[in-house]
Coordinates of C-alpha atoms in Angstrom, one line a residue:
M1 CA -123.4 172.7 -59.5
A2 CA -123.3 168.9 -59.6
L3 CA -122.2 167.2 -56.4
R4 CA -118.5 166.2 -56.7
K5 CA -117.0 163.8 -54.1
T6 CA -113.3 164.6 -54.7
K7 CA -112.3 167.9 -53.2
I8 CA -110.2 170.6 -54.9
V9 CA -107.4 172.5 -53.1
A10 CA -106.2 175.6 -54.8
T11 CA -103.1 177.7 -54.0
L12 CA -103.6 181.5 -53.7
G13 CA -101.0 183.8 -55.2
P14 CA -100.5 186.9 -57.4
A15 CA -103.0 185.6 -59.9
S16 CA -105.7 184.9 -57.3
S17 CA -105.5 187.4 -54.5
D18 CA -108.1 189.8 -55.9
E19 CA -111.5 189.5 -54.2
A20 CA -113.4 189.1 -57.5
V21 CA -111.1 186.3 -58.6
I22 CA -111.4 184.4 -55.3
E23 CA -115.2 184.7 -55.5
R24 CA -115.1 183.1 -58.9
L25 CA -112.8 180.3 -57.5
V26 CA -115.3 179.6 -54.8
D27 CA -118.2 179.6 -57.3
A28 CA -116.2 177.3 -59.6
G29 CA -115.8 174.7 -56.9
M30 CA -112.8 175.4 -54.7
D31 CA -113.1 173.6 -51.4
V32 CA -109.8 174.4 -49.6
V33 CA -107.4 177.3 -50.2
R34 CA -103.7 176.7 -49.8
L35 CA -101.5 179.5 -48.4
N36 CA -97.9 178.8 -49.4
F37 CA -95.6 180.1 -46.7
S38 CA -92.6 179.8 -49.0
H39 CA -93.8 183.2 -50.3
G40 CA -95.3 186.3 -48.8
S41 CA -95.4 187.8 -45.3
A42 CA -97.4 186.8 -42.3
Q43 CA -99.7 189.8 -42.9
D44 CA -100.2 188.7 -46.5
H45 CA -101.4 185.3 -45.4
I46 CA -103.6 186.7 -42.6
A47 CA -105.3 189.1 -45.0
R48 CA -105.9 186.4 -47.6
A49 CA -107.4 184.1 -45.1
E50 CA -109.7 186.9 -43.8
L51 CA -110.8 187.7 -47.4
V52 CA -111.6 184.1 -48.2
R53 CA -113.7 183.7 -45.0
D54 CA -115.5 186.9 -45.6
I55 CA -116.4 185.7 -49.1
C56 CA -117.5 182.4 -47.7
R57 CA -119.8 184.0 -45.1
R58 CA -121.5 185.9 -47.9
S59 CA -121.9 182.9 -50.2
G60 CA -122.8 180.5 -47.4
R61 CA -120.3 177.9 -48.7
P62 CA -117.6 176.8 -46.3
V63 CA -114.0 176.7 -47.6
G64 CA -111.1 175.3 -45.5
V65 CA -107.7 177.0 -45.1
L66 CA -104.5 175.0 -45.4
C67 CA -101.2 176.7 -44.4
D68 CA -98.2 175.0 -46.1
L69 CA -94.9 175.5 -44.2
Q70 CA -91.8 176.1 -46.3
G71 CA -89.6 173.5 -44.6
P72 CA -85.8 173.3 -44.9
K73 CA -84.3 175.6 -47.5
I74 CA -81.8 173.4 -49.3
R75 CA -80.8 175.7 -52.2
I76 CA -77.8 177.2 -54.0
G77 CA -77.1 180.9 -53.6
K78 CA -77.1 183.6 -56.2
F79 CA -74.9 184.3 -59.3
E80 CA -73.1 187.5 -60.2
N81 CA -75.2 187.6 -63.5
D82 CA -78.3 185.7 -62.2
R83 CA -77.6 182.5 -64.2
I84 CA -75.0 180.4 -65.9
L85 CA -75.0 177.6 -68.6
L86 CA -73.6 174.3 -67.5
K87 CA -72.5 171.7 -70.1
V88 CA -72.0 167.9 -69.6
G89 CA -68.5 167.3 -68.4
D90 CA -68.0 170.7 -66.9
K91 CA -66.4 170.9 -63.4
F92 CA -68.5 172.8 -60.9
I93 CA -68.1 173.6 -57.2
L94 CA -70.8 174.0 -54.5
D95 CA -69.0 176.3 -52.1
A96 CA -70.5 177.0 -48.6
A97 CA -68.3 180.1 -48.3
C98 CA -69.0 181.6 -51.7
K99 CA -70.9 184.9 -51.7
L100 CA -71.8 185.4 -55.4
G101 CA -71.5 182.5 -57.9
N102 CA -69.9 182.4 -61.3
Q103 CA -69.2 179.8 -64.0
E104 CA -67.0 177.8 -61.7
R105 CA -68.8 177.8 -58.3
V106 CA -71.9 178.9 -56.4
G107 CA -72.7 179.4 -52.7
L108 CA -75.0 177.3 -50.5
D109 CA -77.9 178.3 -48.2
Y110 CA -77.6 174.8 -46.7
K111 CA -74.1 175.1 -45.1
T112 CA -73.9 171.6 -43.9
L113 CA -74.1 170.0 -47.3
P114 CA -70.3 169.3 -47.6
S115 CA -70.4 167.2 -44.4
E116 CA -73.4 165.1 -45.7
V117 CA -72.1 164.0 -49.1
G118 CA -69.1 162.3 -50.4
P119 CA -67.6 160.9 -53.7
G120 CA -70.2 159.0 -55.6
A121 CA -73.2 161.0 -54.4
V122 CA -75.5 162.4 -57.1
L123 CA -77.0 165.9 -56.5
L124 CA -80.1 167.1 -58.4
L125 CA -80.6 170.8 -58.9
D126 CA -83.7 172.7 -60.1
D127 CA -86.1 169.7 -59.8
G128 CA -83.6 167.3 -61.4
R129 CA -82.9 169.4 -64.5
I130 CA -79.3 169.7 -63.5
V131 CA -77.4 166.6 -62.4
L132 CA -74.0 166.8 -60.6
N133 CA -71.8 163.8 -59.7
V134 CA -69.8 164.5 -56.6
E135 CA -66.1 163.7 -57.2
A136 CA -64.6 165.0 -53.9
V137 CA -65.2 167.1 -50.9
N138 CA -62.6 169.6 -49.7
G139 CA -63.6 171.4 -46.5
G140 CA -66.6 173.5 -47.4
E141 CA -66.3 172.8 -51.1
V142 CA -68.2 170.0 -52.9
H143 CA -66.4 169.3 -56.2
C144 CA -68.7 168.0 -59.0
T145 CA -68.8 167.0 -62.6
V146 CA -71.9 167.9 -64.6
A147 CA -73.8 164.8 -65.8
A148 CA -76.8 166.7 -67.2
G149 CA -76.5 170.3 -68.0
G150 CA -78.6 173.4 -68.8
V151 CA -79.3 176.9 -67.5
L152 CA -78.9 177.2 -63.7
S153 CA -80.2 180.3 -62.1
N154 CA -80.4 181.8 -58.6
N155 CA -81.6 180.0 -55.5
K156 CA -82.5 176.7 -57.2
G157 CA -83.3 173.7 -54.9
I158 CA -80.9 170.8 -54.2
N159 CA -81.9 167.2 -53.7
R160 CA -79.7 164.2 -53.2
Q161 CA -80.7 161.2 -55.3
G162 CA -82.0 158.5 -52.9
G163 CA -82.3 161.0 -50.1
G164 CA -80.1 161.3 -47.0
L165 CA -79.8 165.0 -46.3
S166 CA -80.4 165.6 -42.6
A167 CA -82.1 169.0 -42.7
P168 CA -84.8 169.2 -39.9
A169 CA -88.4 169.2 -41.2
L170 CA -89.3 172.2 -38.9
T171 CA -87.0 175.2 -39.2
L172 CA -87.0 178.3 -37.0
K173 CA -89.0 180.0 -39.8
D174 CA -91.5 177.2 -39.7
Q175 CA -92.0 177.4 -36.0
E176 CA -92.7 181.2 -36.4
D177 CA -95.0 180.5 -39.3
I178 CA -97.0 178.0 -37.1
L179 CA -97.8 180.9 -34.8
T180 CA -99.1 182.8 -37.9
A181 CA -101.2 179.8 -39.0
V182 CA -102.7 179.5 -35.6
A183 CA -103.4 183.3 -35.5
L184 CA -105.4 183.1 -38.7
E185 CA -107.2 179.9 -37.5
A186 CA -105.8 177.5 -40.1
D187 CA -107.8 174.4 -40.5
Y188 CA -104.8 172.4 -41.8
I189 CA -101.1 172.9 -41.4
A190 CA -98.8 171.1 -43.8
V191 CA -95.3 169.9 -42.7
S192 CA -92.7 169.9 -45.6
F193 CA -90.1 167.1 -45.8
P194 CA -90.9 165.1 -42.7
R195 CA -88.7 162.0 -42.2
S196 CA -90.5 160.3 -39.4
G197 CA -93.6 160.4 -37.2
A198 CA -91.7 162.4 -34.6
D199 CA -91.5 165.4 -37.1
I200 CA -95.3 165.3 -37.2
E201 CA -95.8 165.0 -33.5
L202 CA -93.5 167.9 -32.9
A203 CA -95.6 170.1 -35.3
R204 CA -98.8 169.0 -33.5
Q205 CA -97.2 169.9 -30.1
L206 CA -96.2 173.4 -31.4
V207 CA -99.7 174.0 -32.8
E208 CA -101.4 172.9 -29.5
E209 CA -99.0 175.0 -27.4
A210 CA -99.9 178.0 -29.5
G211 CA -103.6 177.3 -28.9
G212 CA -104.4 176.0 -32.4
H213 CA -106.7 173.2 -33.4
A214 CA -105.4 172.6 -37.0
A215 CA -105.1 169.1 -38.4
I216 CA -101.6 168.1 -39.5
V217 CA -100.8 167.3 -43.1
A218 CA -97.6 165.3 -43.8
K219 CA -96.1 166.0 -47.2
I220 CA -94.4 162.9 -48.5
E221 CA -91.5 164.2 -50.5
R222 CA -88.4 162.6 -49.1
A223 CA -87.1 159.2 -50.0
E224 CA -86.7 158.5 -46.2
A225 CA -90.5 159.2 -45.8
I226 CA -91.3 156.2 -47.9
D227 CA -89.4 153.9 -45.5
A228 CA -91.3 155.4 -42.6
L229 CA -94.6 155.8 -44.5
E230 CA -96.9 153.9 -42.1
E231 CA -95.4 155.6 -39.0
I232 CA -95.9 159.1 -40.6
I233 CA -99.5 158.3 -41.7
D234 CA -100.3 157.2 -38.2
A235 CA -98.9 160.4 -36.7
A236 CA -100.6 162.7 -39.2
D237 CA -104.3 163.5 -40.0
V238 CA -103.7 163.9 -43.7
I239 CA -100.9 163.0 -46.1
M240 CA -100.0 164.9 -49.3
V241 CA -98.5 163.0 -52.2
A242 CA -96.0 165.7 -53.0
R243 CA -94.8 164.4 -56.3
G244 CA -92.3 167.1 -57.2
D245 CA -89.4 166.7 -54.7
L246 CA -90.4 163.0 -54.2
G247 CA -89.9 162.3 -57.9
V248 CA -86.5 164.0 -57.9
E249 CA -85.3 161.9 -55.0
V250 CA -86.7 158.5 -56.0
G251 CA -86.9 158.9 -59.7
D252 CA -89.9 159.9 -61.8
A253 CA -90.7 156.3 -62.9
A254 CA -91.3 155.2 -59.2
V255 CA -93.8 158.0 -58.4
P256 CA -97.0 156.5 -60.0
G257 CA -96.7 153.2 -58.1
L258 CA -95.8 155.0 -54.8
Q259 CA -98.8 157.3 -55.3
K260 CA -101.2 154.3 -55.5
R261 CA -99.5 152.7 -52.4
M262 CA -99.7 155.9 -50.4
I263 CA -103.4 156.5 -51.2
R264 CA -104.3 152.8 -50.4
T265 CA -102.3 152.8 -47.2
A266 CA -103.7 156.1 -45.9
R267 CA -107.3 155.0 -46.6
M268 CA -106.7 151.6 -44.9
R269 CA -105.6 153.6 -41.8
N270 CA -108.5 156.0 -42.0
K271 CA -106.5 159.1 -43.0
L272 CA -107.1 161.6 -45.7
V273 CA -105.0 162.0 -48.9
I274 CA -104.2 165.0 -51.1
T275 CA -102.6 164.3 -54.5
A276 CA -100.5 167.3 -55.6
T277 CA -97.9 168.8 -58.0
Q278 CA -98.2 169.6 -61.7
M279 CA -101.7 168.1 -62.0
L280 CA -102.8 170.6 -64.7
E281 CA -99.4 172.3 -65.1
S282 CA -100.0 173.3 -68.8
M283 CA -103.0 175.4 -67.7
I284 CA -100.6 178.0 -66.2
S285 CA -100.4 179.3 -69.8
S286 CA -103.2 177.4 -71.6
P287 CA -107.0 177.6 -71.1
I288 CA -107.4 173.8 -71.5
P289 CA -105.4 170.9 -70.0
T290 CA -103.5 168.2 -71.9
R291 CA -105.0 164.7 -72.3
A292 CA -102.2 163.3 -70.1
E293 CA -103.1 165.8 -67.3
V294 CA -106.7 164.8 -67.6
S295 CA -105.7 161.1 -67.2
D296 CA -103.4 162.0 -64.3
V297 CA -106.2 163.7 -62.3
A298 CA -108.7 160.9 -63.2
N299 CA -106.4 158.2 -62.0
A300 CA -105.9 159.9 -58.7
V301 CA -109.7 160.0 -58.3
L302 CA -110.0 156.4 -59.3
D303 CA -107.4 155.5 -56.7
G304 CA -109.5 157.1 -54.0
T305 CA -107.7 160.3 -53.2
D306 CA -109.8 162.7 -51.0
A307 CA -108.5 165.8 -52.8
V308 CA -106.5 167.0 -55.8
M309 CA -104.4 170.1 -55.6
L310 CA -103.6 173.0 -57.9
S311 CA -100.4 175.0 -57.3
G312 CA -99.0 177.3 -60.0
E313 CA -102.1 176.9 -62.0
T314 CA -104.1 179.1 -59.7
A315 CA -101.3 181.0 -57.9
V316 CA -99.5 182.5 -60.9
G317 CA -101.3 181.1 -64.0
H318 CA -103.3 183.0 -66.6
Y319 CA -106.4 180.8 -66.1
P320 CA -107.0 180.2 -62.4
V321 CA -110.8 179.9 -62.6
E322 CA -110.6 177.8 -65.7
S323 CA -108.2 175.4 -63.9
I324 CA -110.8 174.9 -61.1
Q325 CA -113.5 174.3 -63.7
A326 CA -111.4 171.8 -65.6
M327 CA -110.5 169.9 -62.4
H328 CA -114.2 169.9 -61.4
R329 CA -115.2 168.4 -64.8
V330 CA -112.5 165.7 -64.8
C331 CA -113.3 164.6 -61.2
L332 CA -117.0 164.3 -62.0
E333 CA -116.4 162.1 -65.0
A334 CA -113.9 159.9 -63.2
E335 CA -116.3 159.4 -60.3
K336 CA -118.8 157.9 -62.7
E337 CA -116.4 155.1 -63.3
Y338 CA -115.2 154.7 -59.7
D339 CA -115.6 151.3 -58.2
S340 CA -115.9 151.8 -54.5
H341 CA -116.3 148.2 -53.6
H342 CA -112.6 147.3 -53.9
L343 CA -111.9 149.8 -51.1
Q344 CA -114.8 148.8 -48.8
A345 CA -114.0 147.6 -45.3
P346 CA -114.8 143.9 -45.1
I347 CA -118.2 143.3 -43.5
N348 CA -116.7 140.9 -40.9
D349 CA -114.1 143.4 -39.7
E350 CA -114.1 144.0 -35.9
F351 CA -114.8 147.6 -35.0
E352 CA -112.9 149.4 -32.3
F353 CA -115.3 152.3 -31.9
I354 CA -119.1 152.6 -31.6
D355 CA -119.3 155.5 -34.1
E356 CA -117.3 153.4 -36.6
A357 CA -119.8 150.6 -36.2
I358 CA -122.7 153.0 -36.7
A359 CA -121.0 154.5 -39.8
M360 CA -120.5 151.0 -41.4
A361 CA -124.1 150.0 -40.5
S362 CA -125.3 153.2 -42.1
V363 CA -123.4 152.6 -45.3
Y364 CA -124.6 149.0 -45.6
A365 CA -128.2 149.9 -45.0
A366 CA -128.1 152.9 -47.3
E367 CA -126.8 150.9 -50.2
H368 CA -129.5 148.2 -49.8
L369 CA -132.5 150.5 -49.1
N370 CA -132.1 153.1 -51.9
V371 CA -131.5 155.9 -49.3
K372 CA -131.0 159.2 -51.0
A373 CA -128.8 160.9 -48.3
I374 CA -127.1 160.4 -45.0
A375 CA -127.4 163.3 -42.5
A376 CA -124.7 163.0 -39.9
L377 CA -125.3 165.3 -36.8
T378 CA -121.8 165.8 -35.5
R379 CA -119.7 168.1 -33.3
S380 CA -116.2 166.7 -33.7
G381 CA -116.5 165.2 -37.1
S382 CA -115.3 161.8 -35.9
S383 CA -118.3 159.8 -37.2
V384 CA -118.1 161.6 -40.5
T385 CA -114.5 160.3 -40.9
W386 CA -115.7 156.8 -40.9
L387 CA -118.5 157.5 -43.3
S388 CA -116.1 159.2 -45.7
R389 CA -113.7 156.2 -45.6
S390 CA -116.6 153.8 -46.5
N391 CA -116.8 154.9 -50.2
T392 CA -120.6 154.9 -50.2
N393 CA -122.3 156.3 -53.3
V394 CA -124.8 158.0 -51.0
P395 CA -124.1 161.7 -50.3
I396 CA -123.0 162.4 -46.7
Y397 CA -124.3 165.7 -45.3
A398 CA -122.4 166.7 -42.2
L399 CA -124.6 168.9 -40.1
T400 CA -122.9 170.7 -37.3
T401 CA -123.1 173.8 -35.0
E402 CA -119.2 173.9 -34.8
R403 CA -117.5 176.3 -37.3
N404 CA -114.1 174.7 -37.0
T405 CA -115.6 171.2 -37.7
R406 CA -117.4 172.5 -40.7
R407 CA -114.3 174.0 -42.2
K408 CA -112.2 170.8 -41.6
L409 CA -114.8 168.7 -43.3
T410 CA -114.4 170.6 -46.5
L411 CA -111.4 168.2 -47.3
Y412 CA -113.3 164.9 -46.8
R413 CA -114.2 163.0 -49.9
G414 CA -118.0 162.6 -50.4
V415 CA -118.8 164.9 -47.4
Y416 CA -120.8 168.1 -47.7
P417 CA -120.7 170.2 -44.5
Y418 CA -123.5 172.6 -43.5
H419 CA -124.4 174.7 -40.5
I420 CA -127.4 173.7 -38.4
E421 CA -128.9 175.5 -35.4
L422 CA -129.8 173.4 -32.4
P423 CA -131.7 175.7 -30.2
S424 CA -133.5 172.8 -28.5
Q425 CA -132.2 169.5 -27.0
E426 CA -135.5 167.8 -27.9
L427 CA -134.6 164.9 -30.2
S428 CA -137.7 165.1 -32.4
K429 CA -137.1 168.8 -33.0
I430 CA -133.5 168.2 -33.9
L431 CA -134.3 165.4 -36.4
Y432 CA -137.0 167.6 -37.9
D433 CA -134.6 170.4 -38.4
A434 CA -132.1 168.1 -40.0
E435 CA -134.7 166.8 -42.4
E436 CA -135.7 170.4 -43.2
T437 CA -132.1 171.3 -44.0
L438 CA -131.8 168.5 -46.5
L439 CA -135.1 169.4 -48.1
R440 CA -133.9 173.0 -48.4
L441 CA -130.7 171.9 -50.0
G442 CA -132.6 169.7 -52.5
A443 CA -130.7 166.6 -51.3
V444 CA -134.0 164.8 -50.7
Q445 CA -137.7 165.1 -51.6
R446 CA -140.9 164.2 -49.9
D447 CA -141.3 160.4 -49.3
D448 CA -137.6 159.7 -50.0
L449 CA -135.7 157.6 -47.6
M450 CA -133.0 159.3 -45.7
M451 CA -130.7 158.3 -42.9
L452 CA -129.7 160.2 -39.7
T453 CA -126.8 159.4 -37.4
F454 CA -126.4 161.2 -34.1
G455 CA -125.4 160.7 -30.5
E456 CA -127.5 160.4 -27.4
P457 CA -127.4 162.3 -25.2
I458 CA -127.4 165.1 -27.7
G459 CA -124.3 167.3 -27.8
N460 CA -121.5 164.9 -26.8
A461 CA -118.5 165.1 -29.1
G462 CA -117.5 161.7 -30.5
G463 CA -120.6 160.1 -29.1
T464 CA -122.5 159.0 -32.2
N465 CA -124.3 155.8 -31.2
T466 CA -127.7 156.0 -33.0
L467 CA -128.9 155.4 -36.5
Q468 CA -132.4 156.2 -37.7
I469 CA -134.0 155.6 -41.1
V470 CA -136.9 157.9 -41.9
K471 CA -139.2 158.6 -44.8
V472 CA -139.0 162.3 -45.6
G473 CA -142.1 164.1 -44.4
E474 CA -143.0 161.8 -41.5
H475 CA -141.4 164.1 -38.9
R476 CA -143.5 167.0 -40.3
R477 CA -146.7 164.9 -40.2
E478 CA -145.9 163.8 -36.6
R479 CA -145.3 167.3 -35.5
H480 CA -148.6 168.5 -37.1
L481 CA -150.6 165.7 -35.4
T482 CA -149.0 166.4 -32.0
A483 CA -149.8 170.1 -32.4
S484 CA -153.4 169.4 -33.4
N485 CA -154.0 167.0 -30.4
T486 CA -152.5 169.5 -28.0
S487 CA -154.8 172.2 -29.4
R488 CA -157.9 170.1 -28.9
E489 CA -156.9 169.3 -25.3
Q490 CA -156.6 172.9 -24.3
P491 CA -159.7 174.5 -22.5

């Protein structure tokens, strides 16, 4: 399979829980699986994660696991007959005390809604398909007039246009689900509807207290999150451009510009980005994407996103494997047109960390010496973060003994993580093994130039301080000469 820089996140669900299907998803190019905690039990998620990792052990290809927390449940209740039809001009009541809804009213899972809205507020139901103008609030009743009608069915979501609902990002269910995510050794945990950096820090604290090491993903899907964007990015390890709920709150026309700003800002602050929601939506029921969807995915790649995500396409769609294959093709073609230079760090920037300076020096030298591959020996993955942000056209092979590091690096753009054994602390032996690994992978050939980054003394996490450029085969020749000389010296 051709090397693809942009990573693919795929959601598992009823259409993709079978072992044979997951194997095909891995073969097709899935890099990270998403477990959606809005559906299924804790045991379901644990079993799926174990199955994915068992398949990965057999295939030798690492796949990361992202656990996506449900977040606050801001929804209407159920109807007596499951659904109603609302017409423009109809009067309709959102009633916190209602048990079963009818043509005139429906209940609320989010009981504090009446205290958070007033006359003039605009409520958007079912991803904005139904629009209600609030006329009055009477106790626990929100009296509305229908501005855009249609069929409204059970448990549809509620957004307020412009944001402003105060539901906490981490519910009691989310806090319990964090324990499940830690138990299944999640590599990433996504926080839904954060409003500030404090929401992300709380999630990180809960993960650490539970003994987990997952990186934290902030899903940007509230209007308030845009106002606190830099604060949230700084607190998180990754952001997700969650275009569904965000588009409902800020308006669909604002999303493309915000997406570009979020990707640009995250990259400038050395954080990862996942672009998500309806990327190949038509492939839920069609074996090929629309031209508009192809352009949407390609534009996210051209903007510099680390990963693109599939949701219903792989979770409940008829063509989960074909969706991965289509995403793979589109990313590869877009990457051919990608101009990395407009996102490069200026050469006169002042570096704060030694491993950052090594990474930037590696990229500059690699681009000017026709280096075929960069091999980064890493424990924590820190140095690889800088390499990934550099937008180099040279493939980055992250070689690590650490299983958790290898899994996390599956999300990094342009980075290909592999296991390496380090039975010896002898530097020449370690570098020889790194070279042999790249030869075995077909990343380099004899007499190619390759680059190695590592830390001395060997084994210190976050200690990358050395860059070496070698011609492939020299380590082998040096070892042969050393062995021959030693043999002649023996009696």
